Amino acid sequence: MKQKVRTWVCMGGNFIGTPARDDLKLGNVNFTYDAPATLYAIQNWPGDLVFAGREVCSVPSGVAVGECLRDVPADHPVRVAYELYFGGELKNRHVADLASVLHAVRGRGEFWDIQDQGHMALKPDMTFTWEAQPDSRQAYLLKKKNKDGVLSDRAVEAALEKLLLQAPKAK
C-alpha cells in the first residue's frame, strides 16, 4: 500500500462540532456496514488518510447533482447509470462518491479546506472524537468559503456536473 497509494480518501464520518465528533445521529453506513473491518483499516492505515464526511458531500450537505444529465443523449453511460439507479428517472443525488474521487484526483482546490491537526479516535461502535495531534497523517475536509463568505457547494456541483456531462471518449 505504501508504494501504490499516496492518500486514501475515505468517504465516511460526520465531523460535527469543535472538536469534531460523531454520534451516528446522521447515520454512517460506510463505517457501520462492517464495523470491525472499518476500525482495523482506519487504525492501521500506513499512509495519509483524508475523510470526506457527510456534512461536506452527502446528506445533509445540500450538495447534489444528476438532473443535469437530461442534457446528454439517452445512451450516455453516466445518464444510463443514474437512470438505472433511480428506476428509470433522472434525479439529483448527493455527491459523496463523486466528491471523494474529485478530491483524490484534484486535491482541495477551490472546493475544500482541510482540518489536518488531529486524528480520528474511532471506537468499535463507530462513534469517534477528533483528537488534536500536530503531526497526524489524518485529516478531514471542510467546506470552503469564497471571498464573499459563500460556501463552495455550488462550485462543487458545477465542477462535478461538467465532468458528468462530458461525452464518452471514442475508442
mmCIF file of C-alpha atoms in Angstrom:
data_model
loop_
_atom_site.group_PDB
_atom_site.id
_atom_site.type_symbol
_atom_site.label_atom_id
_atom_site.label_comp_id
_atom_site.label_asym_id
_atom_site.label_seq_id
_atom_site.Cartn_x
_atom_site.Cartn_y
_atom_site.Cartn_z
ATOM 1 C CA MET A 1 0.000 0.000 0.000
ATOM 2 C CA LYS A 2 2.748 2.450 0.882
ATOM 3 C CA GLN A 3 4.222 2.046 -2.611
ATOM 4 C CA LYS A 4 0.964 2.303 -4.547
ATOM 5 C CA VAL A 5 -1.370 4.598 -2.588
ATOM 6 C CA ARG A 6 -0.371 8.144 -1.702
ATOM 7 C CA THR A 7 -3.618 9.086 0.076
ATOM 8 C CA TRP A 8 -6.763 7.183 0.994
ATOM 9 C CA VAL A 9 -9.805 9.433 0.619
ATOM 10 C CA CYS A 10 -12.297 7.748 2.913
ATOM 11 C CA MET A 11 -15.939 8.535 2.255
ATOM 12 C CA GLY A 12 -17.274 8.467 5.783
ATOM 13 C CA GLY A 13 -17.629 10.135 9.116
ATOM 14 C CA ASN A 14 -19.727 13.039 10.331
ATOM 15 C CA PHE A 15 -17.427 15.763 11.584
ATOM 16 C CA ILE A 16 -19.780 17.773 13.784
ATOM 17 C CA GLY A 17 -18.703 20.428 16.284
ATOM 18 C CA THR A 18 -15.331 21.578 17.565
ATOM 19 C CA PRO A 19 -13.540 19.351 18.212
ATOM 20 C CA ALA A 20 -15.378 17.159 15.741
ATOM 21 C CA ARG A 21 -17.205 14.102 16.946
ATOM 22 C CA ASP A 22 -19.676 11.610 15.511
ATOM 23 C CA ASP A 23 -22.580 10.237 17.498
ATOM 24 C CA LEU A 24 -24.087 8.497 14.434
ATOM 25 C CA LYS A 25 -27.342 10.515 14.552
ATOM 26 C CA LEU A 26 -26.821 11.230 10.837
ATOM 27 C CA GLY A 27 -26.039 7.595 10.112
ATOM 28 C CA ASN A 28 -22.814 6.300 8.638
ATOM 29 C CA VAL A 29 -23.397 3.164 6.597
ATOM 30 C CA ASN A 30 -19.866 3.233 5.169
ATOM 31 C CA PHE A 31 -18.495 2.689 8.665
ATOM 32 C CA THR A 32 -21.230 0.555 10.215
ATOM 33 C CA TYR A 33 -21.697 -1.968 7.374
ATOM 34 C CA ASP A 34 -18.572 -3.836 8.528
ATOM 35 C CA ALA A 35 -17.529 -2.094 11.718
ATOM 36 C CA PRO A 36 -14.622 -4.419 12.636
ATOM 37 C CA ALA A 37 -13.043 -4.025 9.181
ATOM 38 C CA THR A 38 -13.538 -0.251 9.298
ATOM 39 C CA LEU A 39 -11.959 0.003 12.729
ATOM 40 C CA TYR A 40 -8.975 -2.073 11.642
ATOM 41 C CA ALA A 41 -8.470 -0.206 8.359
ATOM 42 C CA ILE A 42 -8.621 3.264 9.900
ATOM 43 C CA GLN A 43 -6.464 2.404 12.890
ATOM 44 C CA ASN A 44 -3.833 0.622 10.806
ATOM 45 C CA TRP A 45 -3.701 2.623 7.581
ATOM 46 C CA PRO A 46 0.009 3.148 6.853
ATOM 47 C CA GLY A 47 -0.271 6.400 4.884
ATOM 48 C CA ASP A 48 -2.192 9.637 4.618
ATOM 49 C CA LEU A 49 -5.944 9.424 5.195
ATOM 50 C CA VAL A 50 -8.461 12.168 4.340
ATOM 51 C CA PHE A 51 -12.088 11.784 5.386
ATOM 52 C CA ALA A 52 -14.869 13.187 3.194
ATOM 53 C CA GLY A 53 -17.648 13.441 5.761
ATOM 54 C CA ARG A 54 -21.404 13.508 5.283
ATOM 55 C CA GLU A 55 -21.651 17.179 6.209
ATOM 56 C CA VAL A 56 -19.393 18.073 3.262
ATOM 57 C CA CYS A 57 -20.679 15.895 0.427
ATOM 58 C CA SER A 58 -23.533 13.603 1.440
ATOM 59 C CA VAL A 59 -26.923 14.056 3.028
ATOM 60 C CA PRO A 60 -27.266 16.647 4.750
ATOM 61 C CA SER A 61 -24.601 18.638 2.893
ATOM 62 C CA GLY A 62 -27.030 20.209 0.422
ATOM 63 C CA VAL A 63 -24.744 19.298 -2.490
ATOM 64 C CA ALA A 64 -26.352 17.166 -5.208
ATOM 65 C CA VAL A 65 -26.108 16.515 -8.954
ATOM 66 C CA GLY A 66 -27.733 14.315 -11.572
ATOM 67 C CA GLU A 67 -30.681 16.129 -13.122
ATOM 68 C CA CYS A 68 -28.207 17.831 -15.495
ATOM 69 C CA LEU A 69 -27.911 14.505 -17.324
ATOM 70 C CA ARG A 70 -31.145 15.338 -19.153
ATOM 71 C CA ASP A 71 -28.847 17.414 -21.400
ATOM 72 C CA VAL A 72 -26.915 14.419 -22.763
ATOM 73 C CA PRO A 73 -28.009 11.670 -25.194
ATOM 74 C CA ALA A 74 -30.081 8.820 -23.772
ATOM 75 C CA ASP A 75 -27.209 6.360 -24.327
ATOM 76 C CA HIS A 76 -24.644 8.424 -22.384
ATOM 77 C CA PRO A 77 -23.177 5.924 -19.888
ATOM 78 C CA VAL A 78 -23.453 8.204 -16.859
ATOM 79 C CA ARG A 79 -27.061 9.062 -17.703
ATOM 80 C CA VAL A 80 -27.837 5.368 -18.083
ATOM 81 C CA ALA A 81 -26.227 4.654 -14.692
ATOM 82 C CA TYR A 82 -28.290 7.338 -12.954
ATOM 83 C CA GLU A 83 -31.482 6.137 -14.615
ATOM 84 C CA LEU A 84 -30.784 2.555 -13.562
ATOM 85 C CA TYR A 85 -30.063 3.674 -10.000
ATOM 86 C CA PHE A 86 -33.307 5.666 -9.797
ATOM 87 C CA GLY A 87 -35.571 3.165 -11.584
ATOM 88 C CA GLY A 88 -35.710 4.999 -14.909
ATOM 89 C CA GLU A 89 -35.765 8.569 -13.600
ATOM 90 C CA LEU A 90 -33.116 11.265 -13.570
ATOM 91 C CA LYS A 91 -32.858 12.855 -10.147
ATOM 92 C CA ASN A 92 -30.248 14.663 -8.143
ATOM 93 C CA ARG A 93 -28.258 12.592 -5.669
ATOM 94 C CA HIS A 94 -25.764 13.546 -3.010
ATOM 95 C CA VAL A 95 -22.182 13.708 -4.244
ATOM 96 C CA ALA A 96 -20.249 11.732 -1.634
ATOM 97 C CA ASP A 97 -18.802 9.251 -4.123
ATOM 98 C CA LEU A 98 -18.102 11.871 -6.779
ATOM 99 C CA ALA A 99 -16.650 14.438 -4.367
ATOM 100 C CA SER A 100 -14.356 11.856 -2.798
ATOM 101 C CA VAL A 101 -12.945 10.992 -6.223
ATOM 102 C CA LEU A 102 -12.711 14.684 -7.173
ATOM 103 C CA HIS A 103 -10.639 15.361 -4.066
ATOM 104 C CA ALA A 104 -8.490 12.265 -4.649
ATOM 105 C CA VAL A 105 -7.679 13.365 -8.208
ATOM 106 C CA ARG A 106 -7.571 17.156 -7.966
ATOM 107 C CA GLY A 107 -6.976 17.895 -4.282
ATOM 108 C CA ARG A 108 -8.662 20.604 -2.242
ATOM 109 C CA GLY A 109 -8.514 23.313 -4.901
ATOM 110 C CA GLU A 110 -11.274 25.889 -4.716
ATOM 111 C CA PHE A 111 -13.663 23.431 -3.111
ATOM 112 C CA TRP A 112 -12.439 22.449 0.338
ATOM 113 C CA ASP A 113 -10.358 23.448 3.287
ATOM 114 C CA ILE A 114 -8.884 20.793 5.499
ATOM 115 C CA GLN A 115 -8.534 20.036 9.190
ATOM 116 C CA ASP A 116 -5.233 18.210 9.442
ATOM 117 C CA GLN A 117 -4.354 18.786 13.071
ATOM 118 C CA GLY A 118 -5.523 15.595 14.690
ATOM 119 C CA HIS A 119 -6.754 12.085 14.158
ATOM 120 C CA MET A 120 -9.938 10.096 14.400
ATOM 121 C CA ALA A 121 -10.170 8.245 17.702
ATOM 122 C CA LEU A 122 -12.612 5.649 16.386
ATOM 123 C CA LYS A 123 -14.381 3.302 18.797
ATOM 124 C CA PRO A 124 -15.738 -0.183 17.999
ATOM 125 C CA ASP A 125 -19.300 1.223 17.929
ATOM 126 C CA MET A 126 -18.140 3.586 15.108
ATOM 127 C CA THR A 127 -18.521 6.753 17.147
ATOM 128 C CA PHE A 128 -15.433 8.912 17.367
ATOM 129 C CA THR A 129 -13.898 12.103 18.548
ATOM 130 C CA TRP A 130 -11.303 14.115 16.677
ATOM 131 C CA GLU A 131 -8.274 14.347 18.915
ATOM 132 C CA ALA A 132 -5.690 17.094 18.497
ATOM 133 C CA GLN A 133 -2.322 15.848 17.330
ATOM 134 C CA PRO A 134 0.096 18.074 15.407
ATOM 135 C CA ASP A 135 1.801 15.506 13.162
ATOM 136 C CA SER A 136 -1.062 13.173 12.314
ATOM 137 C CA ARG A 137 -1.412 11.593 8.890
ATOM 138 C CA GLN A 138 -5.196 12.008 9.067
ATOM 139 C CA ALA A 139 -7.382 14.932 8.020
ATOM 140 C CA TYR A 140 -10.956 15.734 7.111
ATOM 141 C CA LEU A 141 -12.488 18.021 4.510
ATOM 142 C CA LEU A 142 -14.280 21.248 5.390
ATOM 143 C CA LYS A 143 -16.479 23.325 3.123
ATOM 144 C CA LYS A 144 -14.529 26.286 1.796
ATOM 145 C CA LYS A 145 -15.939 29.786 1.725
ATOM 146 C CA ASN A 146 -15.168 32.200 -1.092
ATOM 147 C CA LYS A 147 -14.058 35.797 -0.516
ATOM 148 C CA ASP A 148 -17.722 36.810 -0.050
ATOM 149 C CA GLY A 149 -18.243 34.162 2.643
ATOM 150 C CA VAL A 150 -20.328 31.894 0.391
ATOM 151 C CA LEU A 151 -19.789 28.162 0.814
ATOM 152 C CA SER A 152 -18.293 26.206 -2.091
ATOM 153 C CA ASP A 153 -21.351 23.987 -2.593
ATOM 154 C CA ARG A 154 -22.388 25.400 -5.981
ATOM 155 C CA ALA A 155 -18.769 25.350 -7.221
ATOM 156 C CA VAL A 156 -18.502 21.657 -6.295
ATOM 157 C CA GLU A 157 -21.769 20.939 -8.113
ATOM 158 C CA ALA A 158 -20.656 22.890 -11.197
ATOM 159 C CA ALA A 159 -17.329 21.056 -11.398
ATOM 160 C CA LEU A 160 -18.980 17.663 -10.982
ATOM 161 C CA GLU A 161 -21.717 18.436 -13.499
ATOM 162 C CA LYS A 162 -19.085 19.462 -16.059
ATOM 163 C CA LEU A 163 -17.376 16.110 -15.571
ATOM 164 C CA LEU A 164 -20.645 14.144 -15.671
ATOM 165 C CA LEU A 165 -21.701 15.802 -18.929
ATOM 166 C CA GLN A 166 -18.508 15.022 -20.834
ATOM 167 C CA ALA A 167 -19.044 12.869 -23.870
ATOM 168 C CA PRO A 168 -17.533 9.406 -23.678
ATOM 169 C CA LYS A 169 -14.142 9.185 -25.365
ATOM 170 C CA ALA A 170 -14.150 7.424 -28.721
ATOM 171 C CA LYS A 171 -12.406 4.061 -28.795
#
